[in-house]
PDB file of C-alpha atoms and ligand atoms in Angstrom:
ATOM      1  CA  MET Q   1     -43.786  29.922 -60.715  1.00 35.00           C
ATOM      2  CA  THR Q   2     -44.776  26.852 -58.724  1.00 38.00           C
ATOM      3  CA  ALA Q   3     -45.259  26.760 -54.979  1.00 37.00           C
ATOM      4  CA  GLN Q   4     -42.131  24.593 -54.751  1.00 38.00           C
ATOM      5  CA  GLU Q   5     -39.975  27.206 -56.471  1.00 37.00           C
ATOM      6  CA  GLN Q   6     -41.033  29.866 -53.989  1.00 40.00           C
ATOM      7  CA  GLN Q   7     -39.732  27.953 -50.986  1.00 44.00           C
ATOM      8  CA  PRO Q   8     -36.290  28.936 -49.719  1.00 44.00           C
ATOM      9  CA  GLY Q   9     -33.591  26.595 -50.948  1.00 48.00           C
ATOM     10  CA  ILE Q  10     -35.683  24.928 -53.612  1.00 48.00           C
ATOM     11  CA  SER Q  11     -35.116  25.493 -57.311  1.00 52.00           C
ATOM     12  CA  ALA Q  12     -36.647  24.018 -60.432  1.00 50.00           C
ATOM     13  CA  ARG Q  13     -33.513  21.852 -60.575  1.00 52.00           C
ATOM     14  CA  GLY Q  14     -33.933  20.433 -57.076  1.00 66.00           C
ATOM     15  CA  THR Q  15     -32.840  21.227 -53.553  1.00 86.00           C
ATOM     16  CA  LEU Q  16     -30.010  23.691 -53.176  1.00 92.00           C
ATOM     17  CA  GLN Q  17     -27.409  23.040 -50.500  1.00 96.00           C
ATOM     18  CA  PHE Q  18     -25.439  26.285 -50.591  1.00 98.00           C
ATOM     19  CA  VAL Q  19     -27.981  28.837 -51.762  1.00 98.00           C
ATOM     20  CA  ALA Q  20     -31.340  29.976 -50.352  1.00 98.00           C
ATOM     21  CA  VAL Q  21     -33.861  31.860 -52.460  1.00 97.00           C
ATOM     22  CA  GLU Q  22     -36.752  33.754 -50.909  1.00 97.00           C
ATOM     23  CA  ARG Q  23     -39.473  35.503 -52.853  1.00 96.00           C
ATOM     24  CA  ALA Q  24     -41.628  38.329 -51.492  1.00 95.00           C
ATOM     25  CA  GLY Q  25     -43.848  39.673 -54.238  1.00 94.00           C
ATOM     26  CA  HIS Q  26     -41.613  40.865 -57.068  1.00 96.00           C
ATOM     27  CA  VAL Q  27     -38.443  40.933 -54.931  1.00 98.00           C
ATOM     28  CA  ALA Q  28     -36.119  37.946 -54.573  1.00 98.00           C
ATOM     29  CA  THR Q  29     -33.379  37.546 -51.980  1.00 98.00           C
ATOM     30  CA  VAL Q  30     -30.574  35.108 -52.798  1.00 98.00           C
ATOM     31  CA  THR Q  31     -28.358  34.106 -49.864  1.00 98.00           C
ATOM     32  CA  ILE Q  32     -25.077  32.213 -50.251  1.00 98.00           C
ATOM     33  CA  GLN Q  33     -24.870  29.698 -47.423  1.00 98.00           C
ATOM     34  CA  ARG Q  34     -21.485  28.127 -46.876  1.00 98.00           C
ATOM     35  CA  PRO Q  35     -20.566  30.046 -43.737  1.00 98.00           C
ATOM     36  CA  ASP Q  36     -18.021  27.538 -42.386  1.00 98.00           C
ATOM     37  CA  LYS Q  37     -15.839  28.400 -45.414  1.00 98.00           C
ATOM     38  CA  LEU Q  38     -16.858  32.067 -45.472  1.00 98.00           C
ATOM     39  CA  ASN Q  39     -19.076  31.316 -48.508  1.00 98.00           C
ATOM     40  CA  ALA Q  40     -16.025  30.571 -50.685  1.00 98.00           C
ATOM     41  CA  LEU Q  41     -17.047  29.847 -54.265  1.00 98.00           C
ATOM     42  CA  ASN Q  42     -16.313  26.305 -55.387  1.00 97.00           C
ATOM     43  CA  PRO Q  43     -17.824  24.741 -58.540  1.00 96.00           C
ATOM     44  CA  ALA Q  44     -20.834  23.475 -56.544  1.00 96.00           C
ATOM     45  CA  VAL Q  45     -21.651  26.924 -55.114  1.00 98.00           C
ATOM     46  CA  LEU Q  46     -21.146  28.563 -58.517  1.00 98.00           C
ATOM     47  CA  GLY Q  47     -23.431  25.940 -60.091  1.00 97.00           C
ATOM     48  CA  GLU Q  48     -26.161  26.476 -57.501  1.00 98.00           C
ATOM     49  CA  LEU Q  49     -26.004  30.255 -57.796  1.00 98.00           C
ATOM     50  CA  THR Q  50     -26.248  29.974 -61.577  1.00 98.00           C
ATOM     51  CA  ALA Q  51     -29.249  27.626 -61.257  1.00 97.00           C
ATOM     52  CA  ALA Q  52     -30.888  29.952 -58.737  1.00 97.00           C
ATOM     53  CA  PHE Q  53     -30.539  33.011 -60.995  1.00 98.00           C
ATOM     54  CA  ARG Q  54     -31.742  31.033 -64.040  1.00 97.00           C
ATOM     55  CA  ASP Q  55     -34.862  30.126 -62.043  1.00 96.00           C
ATOM     56  CA  LEU Q  56     -35.448  33.790 -61.241  1.00 97.00           C
ATOM     57  CA  LEU Q  57     -35.314  34.562 -64.968  1.00 95.00           C
ATOM     58  CA  ALA Q  58     -38.013  32.039 -65.815  1.00 90.00           C
ATOM     59  CA  PRO Q  59     -41.215  33.645 -67.132  1.00 82.00           C
ATOM     60  CA  ALA Q  60     -43.833  33.950 -64.369  1.00 82.00           C
ATOM     61  CA  GLU Q  61     -47.017  35.668 -65.488  1.00 78.00           C
ATOM     62  CA  GLY Q  62     -47.822  38.385 -62.938  1.00 79.00           C
ATOM     63  CA  ASN Q  63     -45.232  37.098 -60.483  1.00 86.00           C
ATOM     64  CA  GLU Q  64     -41.996  37.971 -62.262  1.00 94.00           C
ATOM     65  CA  VAL Q  65     -38.887  39.098 -60.406  1.00 97.00           C
ATOM     66  CA  ARG Q  66     -38.399  42.862 -60.767  1.00 97.00           C
ATOM     67  CA  ALA Q  67     -35.444  43.287 -58.400  1.00 98.00           C
ATOM     68  CA  ALA Q  68     -33.168  40.990 -56.399  1.00 98.00           C
ATOM     69  CA  VAL Q  69     -30.787  41.211 -53.465  1.00 98.00           C
ATOM     70  CA  LEU Q  70     -27.699  38.987 -53.246  1.00 98.00           C
ATOM     71  CA  THR Q  71     -26.099  38.477 -49.828  1.00 98.00           C
ATOM     72  CA  GLY Q  72     -24.106  35.991 -47.760  1.00 98.00           C
ATOM     73  CA  ALA Q  73     -24.822  34.050 -44.569  1.00 98.00           C
ATOM     74  CA  GLY Q  74     -22.558  34.584 -41.558  1.00 97.00           C
ATOM     75  CA  LYS Q  75     -19.592  36.933 -41.376  1.00 96.00           C
ATOM     76  CA  ALA Q  76     -18.751  36.958 -45.085  1.00 98.00           C
ATOM     77  CA  PHE Q  77     -20.440  37.920 -48.308  1.00 98.00           C
ATOM     78  CA  VAL Q  78     -17.944  35.688 -50.131  1.00 98.00           C
ATOM     79  CA  ALA Q  79     -14.272  35.394 -49.073  1.00 98.00           C
ATOM     80  CA  GLY Q  80     -13.257  34.476 -52.600  1.00 97.00           C
ATOM     81  CA  ALA Q  81     -12.962  31.561 -54.926  1.00 97.00           C
ATOM     82  CA  ASP Q  82     -12.256  28.357 -52.989  1.00 98.00           C
ATOM     83  CA  ILE Q  83      -8.480  28.312 -52.541  1.00 98.00           C
ATOM     84  CA  ALA Q  84      -8.392  24.686 -51.376  1.00 97.00           C
ATOM     85  CA  GLU Q  85     -10.026  23.580 -54.619  1.00 96.00           C
ATOM     86  CA  MET Q  86      -8.007  25.965 -56.818  1.00 97.00           C
ATOM     87  CA  ALA Q  87      -4.724  24.707 -55.336  1.00 97.00           C
ATOM     88  CA  ALA Q  88      -5.151  21.409 -57.187  1.00 95.00           C
ATOM     89  CA  MET Q  89      -6.192  22.888 -60.555  1.00 97.00           C
ATOM     90  CA  ASN Q  90      -4.170  22.851 -63.765  1.00 98.00           C
ATOM     91  CA  SER Q  91      -4.679  25.467 -66.479  1.00 98.00           C
ATOM     92  CA  ILE Q  92      -7.493  23.520 -68.143  1.00 98.00           C
ATOM     93  CA  ALA Q  93      -9.451  23.144 -64.896  1.00 97.00           C
ATOM     94  CA  ALA Q  94      -8.727  26.782 -64.007  1.00 98.00           C
ATOM     95  CA  LYS Q  95     -10.124  27.957 -67.351  1.00 98.00           C
ATOM     96  CA  ARG Q  96     -13.264  25.874 -66.805  1.00 97.00           C
ATOM     97  CA  PHE Q  97     -13.595  27.393 -63.313  1.00 97.00           C
ATOM     98  CA  ALA Q  98     -13.095  30.952 -64.623  1.00 98.00           C
ATOM     99  CA  ASP Q  99     -15.659  30.291 -67.364  1.00 98.00           C
ATOM    100  CA  ALA Q 100     -18.204  29.173 -64.739  1.00 97.00           C
ATOM    101  CA  GLY Q 101     -17.543  32.361 -62.733  1.00 98.00           C
ATOM    102  CA  HIS Q 102     -17.960  34.476 -65.875  1.00 98.00           C
ATOM    103  CA  ARG Q 103     -21.197  32.675 -66.800  1.00 98.00           C
ATOM    104  CA  LEU Q 104     -22.638  33.547 -63.394  1.00 98.00           C
ATOM    105  CA  GLY Q 105     -21.418  37.160 -63.574  1.00 98.00           C
ATOM    106  CA  ASP Q 106     -22.843  37.580 -67.077  1.00 98.00           C
ATOM    107  CA  LEU Q 107     -26.171  36.078 -66.007  1.00 98.00           C
ATOM    108  CA  ILE Q 108     -26.510  38.573 -63.146  1.00 98.00           C
ATOM    109  CA  GLU Q 109     -25.257  41.489 -65.226  1.00 98.00           C
ATOM    110  CA  THR Q 110     -27.659  40.815 -68.107  1.00 98.00           C
ATOM    111  CA  ALA Q 111     -30.701  39.798 -66.018  1.00 98.00           C
ATOM    112  CA  PRO Q 112     -33.673  42.003 -66.944  1.00 97.00           C
ATOM    113  CA  PHE Q 113     -34.000  43.090 -63.307  1.00 98.00           C
ATOM    114  CA  PRO Q 114     -31.488  44.937 -61.111  1.00 98.00           C
ATOM    115  CA  VAL Q 115     -29.521  42.905 -58.592  1.00 98.00           C
ATOM    116  CA  ILE Q 116     -28.239  44.677 -55.470  1.00 99.00           C
ATOM    117  CA  ALA Q 117     -25.252  43.158 -53.673  1.00 99.00           C
ATOM    118  CA  ALA Q 118     -25.726  43.432 -49.898  1.00 99.00           C
ATOM    119  CA  VAL Q 119     -22.122  42.942 -48.775  1.00 98.00           C
ATOM    120  CA  ASN Q 120     -22.505  41.830 -45.170  1.00 98.00           C
ATOM    121  CA  GLY Q 121     -18.813  41.046 -44.504  1.00 98.00           C
ATOM    122  CA  PHE Q 122     -15.742  39.961 -46.482  1.00 98.00           C
ATOM    123  CA  ALA Q 123     -16.121  40.412 -50.252  1.00 98.00           C
ATOM    124  CA  LEU Q 124     -12.727  39.303 -51.482  1.00 98.00           C
ATOM    125  CA  GLY Q 125     -11.479  38.011 -54.810  1.00 98.00           C
ATOM    126  CA  GLY Q 126     -14.374  36.165 -56.453  1.00 98.00           C
ATOM    127  CA  GLY Q 127     -16.652  37.690 -53.804  1.00 98.00           C
ATOM    128  CA  CYS Q 128     -15.762  41.225 -54.846  1.00 98.00           C
ATOM    129  CA  GLU Q 129     -16.148  40.136 -58.477  1.00 98.00           C
ATOM    130  CA  LEU Q 130     -19.591  38.684 -57.767  1.00 98.00           C
ATOM    131  CA  ALA Q 131     -20.633  41.939 -56.079  1.00 98.00           C
ATOM    132  CA  LEU Q 132     -19.283  43.875 -59.094  1.00 98.00           C
ATOM    133  CA  ALA Q 133     -21.475  41.824 -61.444  1.00 98.00           C
ATOM    134  CA  CYS Q 134     -24.462  43.175 -59.491  1.00 98.00           C
ATOM    135  CA  ASP Q 135     -25.922  46.536 -60.480  1.00 98.00           C
ATOM    136  CA  PHE Q 136     -24.639  48.264 -57.349  1.00 98.00           C
ATOM    137  CA  ILE Q 137     -23.347  47.440 -53.904  1.00 98.00           C
ATOM    138  CA  TYR Q 138     -24.517  48.308 -50.389  1.00 99.00           C
ATOM    139  CA  ALA Q 139     -22.091  47.311 -47.634  1.00 98.00           C
ATOM    140  CA  ALA Q 140     -22.276  46.790 -43.895  1.00 98.00           C
ATOM    141  CA  GLU Q 141     -20.048  48.747 -41.533  1.00 98.00           C
ATOM    142  CA  GLY Q 142     -17.078  46.490 -40.882  1.00 98.00           C
ATOM    143  CA  ALA Q 143     -17.204  44.796 -44.306  1.00 98.00           C
ATOM    144  CA  LYS Q 144     -13.899  44.409 -46.154  1.00 98.00           C
ATOM    145  CA  LEU Q 145     -13.521  44.352 -49.903  1.00 98.00           C
ATOM    146  CA  GLY Q 146     -10.594  43.634 -52.186  1.00 98.00           C
ATOM    147  CA  GLN Q 147      -8.941  41.646 -54.935  1.00 98.00           C
ATOM    148  CA  PRO Q 148      -6.171  39.758 -53.071  1.00 98.00           C
ATOM    149  CA  GLU Q 149      -5.396  37.280 -55.886  1.00 98.00           C
ATOM    150  CA  VAL Q 150      -1.805  38.485 -56.407  1.00 98.00           C
ATOM    151  CA  ASN Q 151      -1.087  37.275 -52.848  1.00 98.00           C
ATOM    152  CA  LEU Q 152      -1.832  33.791 -54.204  1.00 98.00           C
ATOM    153  CA  GLY Q 153       0.203  34.214 -57.380  1.00 98.00           C
ATOM    154  CA  VAL Q 154      -2.794  34.661 -59.669  1.00 98.00           C
ATOM    155  CA  ILE Q 155      -5.072  37.454 -60.927  1.00 98.00           C
ATOM    156  CA  PRO Q 156      -8.844  37.971 -60.677  1.00 98.00           C
ATOM    157  CA  GLY Q 157     -10.542  35.421 -62.936  1.00 98.00           C
ATOM    158  CA  PHE Q 158     -14.276  36.120 -62.594  1.00 98.00           C
ATOM    159  CA  GLY Q 159     -14.343  39.538 -64.306  1.00 98.00           C
ATOM    160  CA  GLY Q 160     -12.592  41.609 -61.626  1.00 98.00           C
ATOM    161  CA  THR Q 161      -9.969  43.235 -63.838  1.00 98.00           C
ATOM    162  CA  GLN Q 162     -12.646  44.549 -66.194  1.00 98.00           C
ATOM    163  CA  ARG Q 163     -15.599  45.297 -63.906  1.00 98.00           C
ATOM    164  CA  LEU Q 164     -13.493  46.929 -61.175  1.00 98.00           C
ATOM    165  CA  LEU Q 165     -11.844  49.093 -63.844  1.00 97.00           C
ATOM    166  CA  ARG Q 166     -15.244  50.205 -65.093  1.00 97.00           C
ATOM    167  CA  ARG Q 167     -16.663  50.757 -61.579  1.00 98.00           C
ATOM    168  CA  VAL Q 168     -13.847  52.704 -59.910  1.00 98.00           C
ATOM    169  CA  GLY Q 169     -11.639  53.826 -62.816  1.00 97.00           C
ATOM    170  CA  PRO Q 170      -8.214  52.693 -64.030  1.00 97.00           C
ATOM    171  CA  GLY Q 171      -6.045  54.166 -61.252  1.00 98.00           C
ATOM    172  CA  ARG Q 172      -8.018  52.799 -58.305  1.00 98.00           C
ATOM    173  CA  ALA Q 173      -8.514  49.416 -59.995  1.00 98.00           C
ATOM    174  CA  ARG Q 174      -4.793  49.066 -60.683  1.00 98.00           C
ATOM    175  CA  GLU Q 175      -3.880  50.021 -57.114  1.00 98.00           C
ATOM    176  CA  LEU Q 176      -6.321  47.486 -55.618  1.00 98.00           C
ATOM    177  CA  ILE Q 177      -5.405  44.651 -57.985  1.00 98.00           C
ATOM    178  CA  TYR Q 178      -1.607  45.148 -57.875  1.00 98.00           C
ATOM    179  CA  SER Q 179      -1.447  45.606 -54.079  1.00 98.00           C
ATOM    180  CA  GLY Q 180      -3.986  42.908 -53.173  1.00 98.00           C
ATOM    181  CA  ASP Q 181      -4.991  45.170 -50.274  1.00 98.00           C
ATOM    182  CA  MET Q 182      -8.320  44.850 -48.487  1.00 98.00           C
ATOM    183  CA  ILE Q 183     -10.207  48.106 -48.003  1.00 98.00           C
ATOM    184  CA  THR Q 184     -12.936  49.014 -45.541  1.00 98.00           C
ATOM    185  CA  ALA Q 185     -16.545  49.609 -46.528  1.00 98.00           C
ATOM    186  CA  GLU Q 186     -16.000  53.344 -45.924  1.00 98.00           C
ATOM    187  CA  GLN Q 187     -12.943  53.404 -48.206  1.00 98.00           C
ATOM    188  CA  ALA Q 188     -14.949  51.481 -50.808  1.00 98.00           C
ATOM    189  CA  LEU Q 189     -17.674  54.119 -50.496  1.00 98.00           C
ATOM    190  CA  SER Q 190     -15.160  56.919 -51.038  1.00 98.00           C
ATOM    191  CA  ILE Q 191     -13.985  55.436 -54.380  1.00 98.00           C
ATOM    192  CA  GLY Q 192     -17.470  54.552 -55.652  1.00 98.00           C
ATOM    193  CA  LEU Q 193     -17.067  50.802 -55.283  1.00 98.00           C
ATOM    194  CA  VAL Q 194     -20.062  50.733 -52.946  1.00 98.00           C
ATOM    195  CA  ASN Q 195     -23.039  53.078 -53.071  1.00 98.00           C
ATOM    196  CA  ALA Q 196     -23.841  53.197 -49.345  1.00 98.00           C
ATOM    197  CA  VAL Q 197     -22.701  51.822 -45.982  1.00 98.00           C
ATOM    198  CA  PHE Q 198     -25.206  50.813 -43.293  1.00 98.00           C
ATOM    199  CA  PRO Q 199     -25.010  49.312 -39.804  1.00 98.00           C
ATOM    200  CA  ALA Q 200     -24.844  45.528 -40.236  1.00 98.00           C
ATOM    201  CA  THR Q 201     -28.235  45.046 -38.613  1.00 98.00           C
ATOM    202  CA  GLU Q 202     -29.882  47.352 -41.163  1.00 98.00           C
ATOM    203  CA  LEU Q 203     -28.097  46.279 -44.346  1.00 98.00           C
ATOM    204  CA  LEU Q 204     -30.540  43.668 -45.633  1.00 98.00           C
ATOM    205  CA  ALA Q 205     -33.626  45.745 -44.850  1.00 98.00           C
ATOM    206  CA  ARG Q 206     -32.131  48.781 -46.607  1.00 98.00           C
ATOM    207  CA  ALA Q 207     -31.205  46.693 -49.660  1.00 98.00           C
ATOM    208  CA  ARG Q 208     -34.704  45.185 -49.755  1.00 98.00           C
ATOM    209  CA  ASP Q 209     -36.294  48.651 -49.389  1.00 98.00           C
ATOM    210  CA  THR Q 210     -34.403  49.807 -52.460  1.00 98.00           C
ATOM    211  CA  ALA Q 211     -35.303  46.589 -54.314  1.00 98.00           C
ATOM    212  CA  LEU Q 212     -38.961  47.123 -53.397  1.00 98.00           C
ATOM    213  CA  LYS Q 213     -38.837  50.697 -54.683  1.00 98.00           C
ATOM    214  CA  ILE Q 214     -37.278  49.560 -57.976  1.00 98.00           C
ATOM    215  CA  ALA Q 215     -39.889  46.773 -58.247  1.00 97.00           C
ATOM    216  CA  SER Q 216     -42.661  49.374 -58.021  1.00 96.00           C
ATOM    217  CA  ARG Q 217     -41.328  51.247 -61.087  1.00 97.00           C
ATOM    218  CA  GLY Q 218     -42.092  50.311 -64.694  1.00 97.00           C
ATOM    219  CA  PRO Q 219     -40.357  46.941 -65.121  1.00 96.00           C
ATOM    220  CA  LEU Q 220     -39.905  47.293 -68.890  1.00 97.00           C
ATOM    221  CA  ALA Q 221     -38.371  50.716 -68.336  1.00 98.00           C
ATOM    222  CA  VAL Q 222     -36.020  49.483 -65.598  1.00 98.00           C
ATOM    223  CA  ALA Q 223     -34.971  46.535 -67.789  1.00 98.00           C
ATOM    224  CA  ALA Q 224     -34.371  48.871 -70.755  1.00 98.00           C
ATOM    225  CA  ALA Q 225     -32.333  51.244 -68.585  1.00 98.00           C
ATOM    226  CA  LYS Q 226     -30.209  48.330 -67.340  1.00 98.00           C
ATOM    227  CA  ARG Q 227     -29.625  47.107 -70.907  1.00 98.00           C
ATOM    228  CA  VAL Q 228     -28.684  50.545 -72.234  1.00 98.00           C
ATOM    229  CA  LEU Q 229     -26.403  51.351 -69.278  1.00 98.00           C
ATOM    230  CA  LEU Q 230     -24.566  48.046 -69.743  1.00 97.00           C
ATOM    231  CA  ARG Q 231     -24.273  48.045 -73.543  1.00 97.00           C
ATOM    232  CA  GLY Q 232     -23.577  51.757 -73.720  1.00 97.00           C
ATOM    233  CA  GLU Q 233     -20.442  51.325 -71.620  1.00 94.00           C
ATOM    234  CA  SER Q 234     -18.658  49.532 -74.452  1.00 94.00           C
ATOM    235  CA  LEU Q 235     -19.853  51.853 -77.249  1.00 97.00           C
ATOM    236  CA  ASP Q 236     -18.712  55.300 -78.291  1.00 98.00           C
ATOM    237  CA  LEU Q 237     -20.934  58.145 -77.084  1.00 98.00           C
ATOM    238  CA  ALA Q 238     -22.785  58.649 -80.371  1.00 98.00           C
ATOM    239  CA  ALA Q 239     -23.629  54.943 -80.711  1.00 98.00           C
ATOM    240  CA  ALA Q 240     -24.600  54.717 -77.021  1.00 98.00           C
ATOM    241  CA  ASN Q 241     -26.886  57.734 -77.334  1.00 98.00           C
ATOM    242  CA  GLU Q 242     -28.506  56.198 -80.429  1.00 98.00           C
ATOM    243  CA  LEU Q 243     -29.067  52.970 -78.459  1.00 98.00           C
ATOM    244  CA  GLU Q 244     -30.712  55.025 -75.715  1.00 98.00           C
ATOM    245  CA  ALA Q 245     -32.984  56.867 -78.174  1.00 98.00           C
ATOM    246  CA  GLN Q 246     -34.108  53.573 -79.721  1.00 98.00           C
ATOM    247  CA  ALA Q 247     -34.816  51.989 -76.335  1.00 98.00           C
ATOM    248  CA  PHE Q 248     -36.702  55.131 -75.231  1.00 98.00           C
ATOM    249  CA  ALA Q 249     -38.835  55.046 -78.380  1.00 97.00           C
ATOM    250  CA  ALA Q 250     -39.497  51.301 -78.093  1.00 97.00           C
ATOM    251  CA  LEU Q 251     -41.158  51.818 -74.702  1.00 97.00           C
ATOM    252  CA  PHE Q 252     -43.820  54.053 -76.262  1.00 97.00           C
ATOM    253  CA  GLY Q 253     -46.899  52.013 -76.990  1.00 89.00           C
ATOM    254  CA  SER Q 254     -46.264  49.663 -74.074  1.00 96.00           C
ATOM    255  CA  ASP Q 255     -49.079  49.333 -71.551  1.00 95.00           C
ATOM    256  CA  ASP Q 256     -46.677  50.512 -68.847  1.00 95.00           C
ATOM    257  CA  GLN Q 257     -45.879  53.763 -70.681  1.00 97.00           C
ATOM    258  CA  GLN Q 258     -49.608  54.464 -71.037  1.00 95.00           C
ATOM    259  CA  LEU Q 259     -50.277  53.523 -67.398  1.00 95.00           C
ATOM    260  CA  GLY Q 260     -47.351  55.569 -66.079  1.00 96.00           C
ATOM    261  CA  MET Q 261     -48.151  58.763 -67.962  1.00 95.00           C
ATOM    262  CA  LYS Q 262     -51.926  58.555 -67.419  1.00 95.00           C
ATOM    263  CA  ALA Q 263     -51.363  57.985 -63.685  1.00 94.00           C
ATOM    264  CA  PHE Q 264     -49.100  61.042 -63.481  1.00 95.00           C
ATOM    265  CA  LEU Q 265     -51.648  63.227 -65.249  1.00 96.00           C
ATOM    266  CA  ALA Q 266     -54.429  61.886 -62.983  1.00 95.00           C
ATOM    267  CA  LYS Q 267     -52.207  62.560 -59.930  1.00 96.00           C
ATOM    268  CA  SER Q 268     -52.267  58.856 -58.963  1.00 95.00           C
ATOM    269  CA  GLN Q 269     -49.751  56.046 -58.684  1.00 93.00           C
ATOM    270  CA  ALA Q 270     -49.340  53.622 -61.615  1.00 94.00           C
ATOM    271  CA  ALA Q 271     -49.644  49.886 -60.966  1.00 93.00           C
ATOM    272  CA  PHE Q 272     -47.290  48.657 -63.666  1.00 95.00           C
ATOM    273  CA  ILE Q 273     -47.927  45.297 -65.318  1.00 93.00           C
ATOM    274  CA  GLY Q 274     -44.648  44.752 -67.175  1.00 91.00           C
ATOM    275  CA  LYS Q 275     -46.205  44.802 -70.657  1.00 93.00           C
TER     276      LYS Q 275
HETATM  277  N1  COA X 301     -11.219  29.573 -50.015  1.00 92.41           N
HETATM  278  C1  COA X 301     -11.343  28.478 -49.244  1.00 92.41           C
HETATM  279  N2  COA X 301     -11.543  28.519 -47.908  1.00 92.41           N
HETATM  280  C2  COA X 301     -11.618  29.732 -47.350  1.00 92.41           C
HETATM  281  C3  COA X 301     -11.495  30.920 -48.084  1.00 92.41           C
HETATM  282  C4  COA X 301     -11.292  30.805 -49.494  1.00 92.41           C
HETATM  283  N3  COA X 301     -11.203  31.869 -50.285  1.00 92.41           N
HETATM  284  N4  COA X 301     -11.602  31.965 -47.243  1.00 92.41           N
HETATM  285  C5  COA X 301     -11.789  31.459 -46.022  1.00 92.41           C
HETATM  286  N5  COA X 301     -11.787  30.090 -46.069  1.00 92.41           N
HETATM  287  C6  COA X 301     -11.970  29.140 -44.979  1.00 92.41           C
HETATM  288  C7  COA X 301     -10.724  29.065 -44.106  1.00 92.41           C
HETATM  289  O1  COA X 301      -9.770  28.190 -44.681  1.00 92.41           O
HETATM  290  C8  COA X 301     -11.320  28.518 -42.832  1.00 92.41           C
HETATM  291  O2  COA X 301     -11.547  27.128 -42.977  1.00 92.41           O
HETATM  292  P1  COA X 301     -11.165  26.114 -41.767  1.00 92.41           P
HETATM  293  O3  COA X 301     -12.005  26.578 -40.597  1.00 92.41           O
HETATM  294  O4  COA X 301     -11.579  24.781 -42.297  1.00 92.41           O
HETATM  295  O5  COA X 301      -9.706  26.297 -41.546  1.00 92.41           O
HETATM  296  C9  COA X 301     -12.687  29.202 -42.773  1.00 92.41           C
HETATM  297  O6  COA X 301     -12.977  29.602 -44.105  1.00 92.41           O
HETATM  298  C10 COA X 301     -12.679  30.431 -41.899  1.00 92.41           C
HETATM  299  O7  COA X 301     -11.669  31.304 -42.365  1.00 92.41           O
HETATM  300  P2  COA X 301     -10.529  31.940 -41.421  1.00 92.41           P
HETATM  301  O8  COA X 301      -9.363  32.267 -42.272  1.00 92.41           O
HETATM  302  O9  COA X 301     -10.304  31.053 -40.247  1.00 92.41           O
HETATM  303  O10 COA X 301     -11.279  33.270 -40.938  1.00 92.41           O
HETATM  304  P3  COA X 301     -10.596  34.621 -40.435  1.00 92.41           P
HETATM  305  O11 COA X 301     -11.697  35.449 -39.904  1.00 92.41           O
HETATM  306  O12 COA X 301      -9.442  34.342 -39.579  1.00 92.41           O
HETATM  307  O13 COA X 301     -10.009  35.321 -41.778  1.00 92.41           O
HETATM  308  C11 COA X 301     -10.124  36.090 -44.049  1.00 92.41           C
HETATM  309  C12 COA X 301     -10.897  35.780 -42.755  1.00 92.41           C
HETATM  310  C13 COA X 301     -11.166  36.460 -45.111  1.00 92.41           C
HETATM  311  C14 COA X 301      -9.163  37.270 -43.846  1.00 92.41           C
HETATM  312  C15 COA X 301      -9.320  34.853 -44.481  1.00 92.41           C
HETATM  313  O14 COA X 301     -10.180  33.720 -44.453  1.00 92.41           O
HETATM  314  C16 COA X 301      -8.754  34.950 -45.874  1.00 92.41           C
HETATM  315  O15 COA X 301      -7.762  35.629 -46.096  1.00 92.41           O
HETATM  316  N6  COA X 301      -9.369  34.235 -46.858  1.00 92.41           N
HETATM  317  C17 COA X 301      -8.902  34.204 -48.212  1.00 92.41           C
HETATM  318  C18 COA X 301      -9.181  35.476 -48.938  1.00 92.41           C
HETATM  319  C19 COA X 301      -8.668  35.422 -50.348  1.00 92.41           C
HETATM  320  O16 COA X 301      -7.502  35.408 -50.623  1.00 92.41           O
HETATM  321  N7  COA X 301      -9.615  35.384 -51.307  1.00 92.41           N
HETATM  322  C20 COA X 301      -9.326  35.414 -52.687  1.00 92.41           C
HETATM  323  C21 COA X 301      -9.336  34.065 -53.271  1.00 92.41           C
HETATM  324  S1  COA X 301      -9.004  34.158 -55.009  1.00 92.41           S
END
């Protein structure tokens, strides 16, 4: 990790216009910054977010990212895919756009560190889908979430049909997607779409506190848990349990497993090294 990469708004690929990245130890905060359009996702914003997350994945001896927070600047997390740009798309351009959204979602979902969505305001359409690609969601009081695509004559295209289904179950997902209704942060909490709701002024600090806590745990173990939780979802129970047993066993012999267990037995706190 170079000094340049640690500055907000600078990636290995050059200056970012719509995304700021801050690093504090092992925790990264990624902020989407297109507030005049409520952080709507156009190809440029999607490209910058993808570049920013790829940078966070780059190997960095001793300075690797162990947890990240994704949030938005201004009154929205993301108010959706950019409708002005989508209005002019044909099916070929729309497929390319959906593929770019899926690439970003897959990158976040398969990153070896957890990503917490800090939903500070509107998380609609592609914004809700982006939050769903994160490991879990914290929301601010007053935030609104939803999949309003049917109001525009389309359906979610960045993974919403599948990830919402898996997060809140088939009945709730169908109701939200067919109605296009926005729900409050509290309603989202009640159906398990968000994990917690905080006053807006506290949201980012609470998300970073959780990220910091996760970053203090064994990074290989957290990464293995993330991998098993994700892959296990699409396997039958026996195969998923076998995957878990193999991942559990593979951690034995790592420095972190030795450090963690020795520290417990010595009644001290392990300083994990990620090896
Ligand atoms: N795509 C493109 N531009 C968007 C946008 C989107 N998804 N969401 C908001 N904007 C733009 C608005 O066009 C407006 O631009 P302008 O100032 O140049 O006119 C600006 O962001 C502010 O939005 P505005 O609608 O004035 O804010 P509001 O507080 O009155 O309403 C929302 C907020 C979120 C209810 C409203 O913007 C909205 O419904 N957005 C679209 C949500 C949606 O359908 N998303 C799914 C897309 S697949």
